[in-house]
Amino acid sequence: MIDVIWQPEFQQATFRCVIEAFSRPGQISALPECNHNTAIAVLATLVDGESSLADPHQLLDNSHWLRLQIKPTAPELAAFILCQGIRRVDFEPSLGTLASPEQGATLVLTMDALSGGDNIYQLTGPGIETVMHIAPQGLDVSWFKQRAGWNNAFPLGVDMLLATDEGVLALPRTTQIKEIN
């Protein structure tokens, strides 16, 4: 039996959830049931044979690489990077160029939960009416500090998707993040 995340209907529903998450930064977008494989479901939906993917924390096994029909690449060259949020940042992603800012990487971070964490962050920017607050669990503080540096020369930068069993929370490069505690 084929896992549901590889089915077109599931991927279409997941794509709608990811688009919804990016249009409403800071809000959790619940994916269809995917047996605790939210990050892999997102990659199965967004990545194709023309994309590039890095897995610096080795979260994918051989069967995932075969299903994705893509070869691993270095983080600095990848369009998509899968990471464990609990680990410190240990690479430099592609930020795009002024001629092609869309070539900045999308980071998919696996985490424990999208709420209930010790650190509280305030989000502002497009798609957020006034402010949003998030408190992700299982996210090393280095991610948001590095993200600020990566995104300081807009339109260059990275976009982030925080992925848990709850769903995904998107942080486009236009979203400003400030730690408030």
C-alpha positions as a Python dict, from the first residue, in 0.01 Angstrom:
ca = {
    (1, 'M'): (0, 0, 0),
    (2, 'I'): (134, 343, -95),
    (3, 'D'): (166, 601, 181),
    (4, 'V'): (-95, 875, 143),
    (5, 'I'): (163, 1157, 118),
    (6, 'W'): (260, 1038, -232),
    (7, 'Q'): (-99, 1055, -365),
    (8, 'P'): (-194, 1350, -590),
    (9, 'E'): (-513, 1432, -397),
    (10, 'F'): (-319, 1453, -71),
    (11, 'Q'): (-50, 1670, -228),
    (12, 'Q'): (-312, 1907, -372),
    (13, 'A'): (-470, 1948, -27),
    (14, 'T'): (-125, 1993, 131),
    (15, 'F'): (-33, 2257, -129),
    (16, 'R'): (-347, 2455, -39),
    (17, 'C'): (-250, 2434, 332),
    (18, 'V'): (105, 2555, 261),
    (19, 'I'): (-24, 2847, 51),
    (20, 'E'): (-267, 2935, 330),
    (21, 'A'): (19, 2925, 583),
    (22, 'F'): (234, 3161, 373),
    (23, 'S'): (-56, 3402, 325),
    (24, 'R'): (-117, 3414, 702),
    (25, 'P'): (227, 3410, 869),
    (26, 'G'): (224, 3288, 1227),
    (27, 'Q'): (-101, 3094, 1198),
    (28, 'I'): (-96, 2716, 1210),
    (29, 'S'): (-224, 2549, 896),
    (30, 'A'): (-329, 2189, 964),
    (31, 'L'): (-236, 1943, 692),
    (32, 'P'): (-443, 1639, 605),
    (33, 'E'): (-357, 1334, 821),
    (34, 'C'): (-7, 1223, 722),
    (35, 'N'): (102, 980, 996),
    (36, 'H'): (347, 1217, 1168),
    (37, 'N'): (534, 1294, 844),
    (38, 'T'): (443, 1662, 806),
    (39, 'A'): (786, 1777, 684),
    (40, 'I'): (810, 1490, 435),
    (41, 'A'): (455, 1559, 318),
    (42, 'V'): (551, 1923, 253),
    (43, 'L'): (860, 1816, 57),
    (44, 'A'): (661, 1557, -140),
    (45, 'T'): (426, 1840, -236),
    (46, 'L'): (677, 2116, -317),
    (47, 'V'): (983, 1932, -453),
    (48, 'D'): (1012, 1786, -801),
    (49, 'G'): (1292, 1652, -1018),
    (50, 'E'): (1392, 2006, -1119),
    (51, 'S'): (1430, 2123, -757),
    (52, 'S'): (1729, 2090, -529),
    (53, 'L'): (1711, 1960, -174),
    (54, 'A'): (1960, 1949, 113),
    (55, 'D'): (1923, 1730, 419),
    (56, 'P'): (2215, 1835, 641),
    (57, 'H'): (2072, 1659, 948),
    (58, 'Q'): (2004, 1336, 754),
    (59, 'L'): (1632, 1316, 827),
    (60, 'L'): (1544, 1143, 499),
    (61, 'D'): (1610, 777, 434),
    (62, 'N'): (1682, 618, 95),
    (63, 'S'): (1315, 543, 27),
    (64, 'H'): (1229, 914, 65),
    (65, 'W'): (1503, 1017, -178),
    (66, 'L'): (1378, 758, -429),
    (67, 'R'): (1019, 877, -396),
    (68, 'L'): (1118, 1243, -426),
    (69, 'Q'): (1318, 1155, -740),
    (70, 'I'): (1587, 1404, -652),
    (71, 'K'): (1952, 1389, -553),
    (72, 'P'): (2084, 1554, -237),
    (73, 'T'): (2277, 1878, -274),
    (74, 'A'): (2474, 2107, -44),
    (75, 'P'): (2268, 2353, 166),
    (76, 'E'): (2427, 2659, 3),
    (77, 'L'): (2301, 2540, -338),
    (78, 'A'): (1961, 2399, -241),
    (79, 'A'): (1620, 2546, -310),
    (80, 'F'): (1479, 2347, -15),
    (81, 'I'): (1657, 2250, 307),
    (82, 'L'): (1517, 2003, 561),
    (83, 'C'): (1648, 2054, 915),
    (84, 'Q'): (1588, 1966, 1278),
    (85, 'G'): (1486, 2286, 1453),
    (86, 'I'): (1635, 2169, 1784),
    (87, 'R'): (1986, 2173, 1635),
    (88, 'R'): (2192, 2489, 1595),
    (89, 'V'): (2229, 2639, 1250),
    (90, 'D'): (2540, 2491, 1089),
    (91, 'F'): (2521, 2601, 726),
    (92, 'E'): (2461, 2904, 502),
    (93, 'P'): (2161, 2875, 268),
    (94, 'S'): (2115, 3034, -72),
    (95, 'L'): (1972, 3384, -35),
    (96, 'G'): (1904, 3438, -405),
    (97, 'T'): (2037, 3731, -605),
    (98, 'L'): (1900, 4075, -683),
    (99, 'A'): (1821, 3952, -1034),
    (100, 'S'): (1655, 3633, -896),
    (101, 'P'): (1553, 3674, -531),
    (102, 'E'): (1311, 3382, -571),
    (103, 'Q'): (1617, 3156, -565),
    (104, 'G'): (1648, 3208, -189),
    (105, 'A'): (1604, 2879, -4),
    (106, 'T'): (1294, 2755, 173),
    (107, 'L'): (1385, 2594, 505),
    (108, 'V'): (1157, 2322, 640),
    (109, 'L'): (1227, 2282, 1012),
    (110, 'T'): (1097, 1984, 1208),
    (111, 'M'): (995, 2073, 1562),
    (112, 'D'): (821, 1935, 1870),
    (113, 'A'): (524, 2175, 1870),
    (114, 'L'): (420, 2510, 1728),
    (115, 'S'): (312, 2647, 2065),
    (116, 'G'): (394, 2615, 2433),
    (117, 'G'): (766, 2691, 2404),
    (118, 'D'): (972, 2893, 2652),
    (119, 'N'): (1063, 3174, 2411),
    (120, 'I'): (787, 3401, 2282),
    (121, 'Y'): (829, 3581, 1951),
    (122, 'Q'): (633, 3871, 1807),
    (123, 'L'): (560, 3864, 1434),
    (124, 'T'): (474, 4165, 1218),
    (125, 'G'): (459, 4223, 845),
    (126, 'P'): (246, 4148, 539),
    (127, 'G'): (-39, 3905, 606),
    (128, 'I'): (-47, 3991, 980),
    (129, 'E'): (-321, 4238, 1077),
    (130, 'T'): (-142, 4388, 1379),
    (131, 'V'): (92, 4143, 1557),
    (132, 'M'): (107, 3767, 1612),
    (133, 'H'): (281, 3580, 1890),
    (134, 'I'): (435, 3236, 1858),
    (135, 'A'): (617, 3014, 2108),
    (136, 'P'): (752, 2714, 1917),
    (137, 'Q'): (889, 2412, 2107),
    (138, 'G'): (1202, 2240, 1989),
    (139, 'L'): (1353, 2539, 1808),
    (140, 'D'): (1708, 2647, 1883),
    (141, 'V'): (1729, 3026, 1925),
    (142, 'S'): (2005, 3042, 1662),
    (143, 'W'): (1751, 2991, 1381),
    (144, 'F'): (1575, 3324, 1422),
    (145, 'K'): (1902, 3507, 1489),
    (146, 'Q'): (2053, 3366, 1168),
    (147, 'R'): (1728, 3432, 978),
    (148, 'A'): (1750, 3802, 1070),
    (149, 'G'): (2095, 3819, 910),
    (150, 'W'): (1992, 3617, 606),
    (151, 'N'): (1691, 3843, 546),
    (152, 'N'): (1847, 4182, 616),
    (153, 'A'): (1892, 4270, 247),
    (154, 'F'): (1536, 4229, 120),
    (155, 'P'): (1434, 4098, -133),
    (156, 'L'): (1717, 3850, -69),
    (157, 'G'): (1666, 3593, 205),
    (158, 'V'): (1503, 3270, 308),
    (159, 'D'): (1150, 3157, 381),
    (160, 'M'): (1076, 2913, 665),
    (161, 'L'): (816, 2648, 729),
    (162, 'L'): (799, 2516, 1084),
    (163, 'A'): (657, 2162, 1067),
    (164, 'T'): (505, 1948, 1345),
    (165, 'D'): (226, 1694, 1380),
    (166, 'E'): (-7, 1995, 1432),
    (167, 'G'): (64, 2126, 1083),
    (168, 'V'): (284, 2402, 942),
    (169, 'L'): (353, 2761, 1033),
    (170, 'A'): (508, 2978, 760),
    (171, 'L'): (753, 3261, 810),
    (172, 'P'): (808, 3433, 476),
    (173, 'R'): (1116, 3653, 447),
    (174, 'T'): (888, 3960, 475),
    (175, 'T'): (784, 3867, 830),
    (176, 'Q'): (970, 4051, 1106),
    (177, 'I'): (1045, 3845, 1417),
    (178, 'K'): (1128, 3991, 1756),
    (179, 'E'): (1191, 3792, 2075),
    (180, 'I'): (983, 3945, 2355),
    (181, 'N'): (1100, 3751, 2661),
}
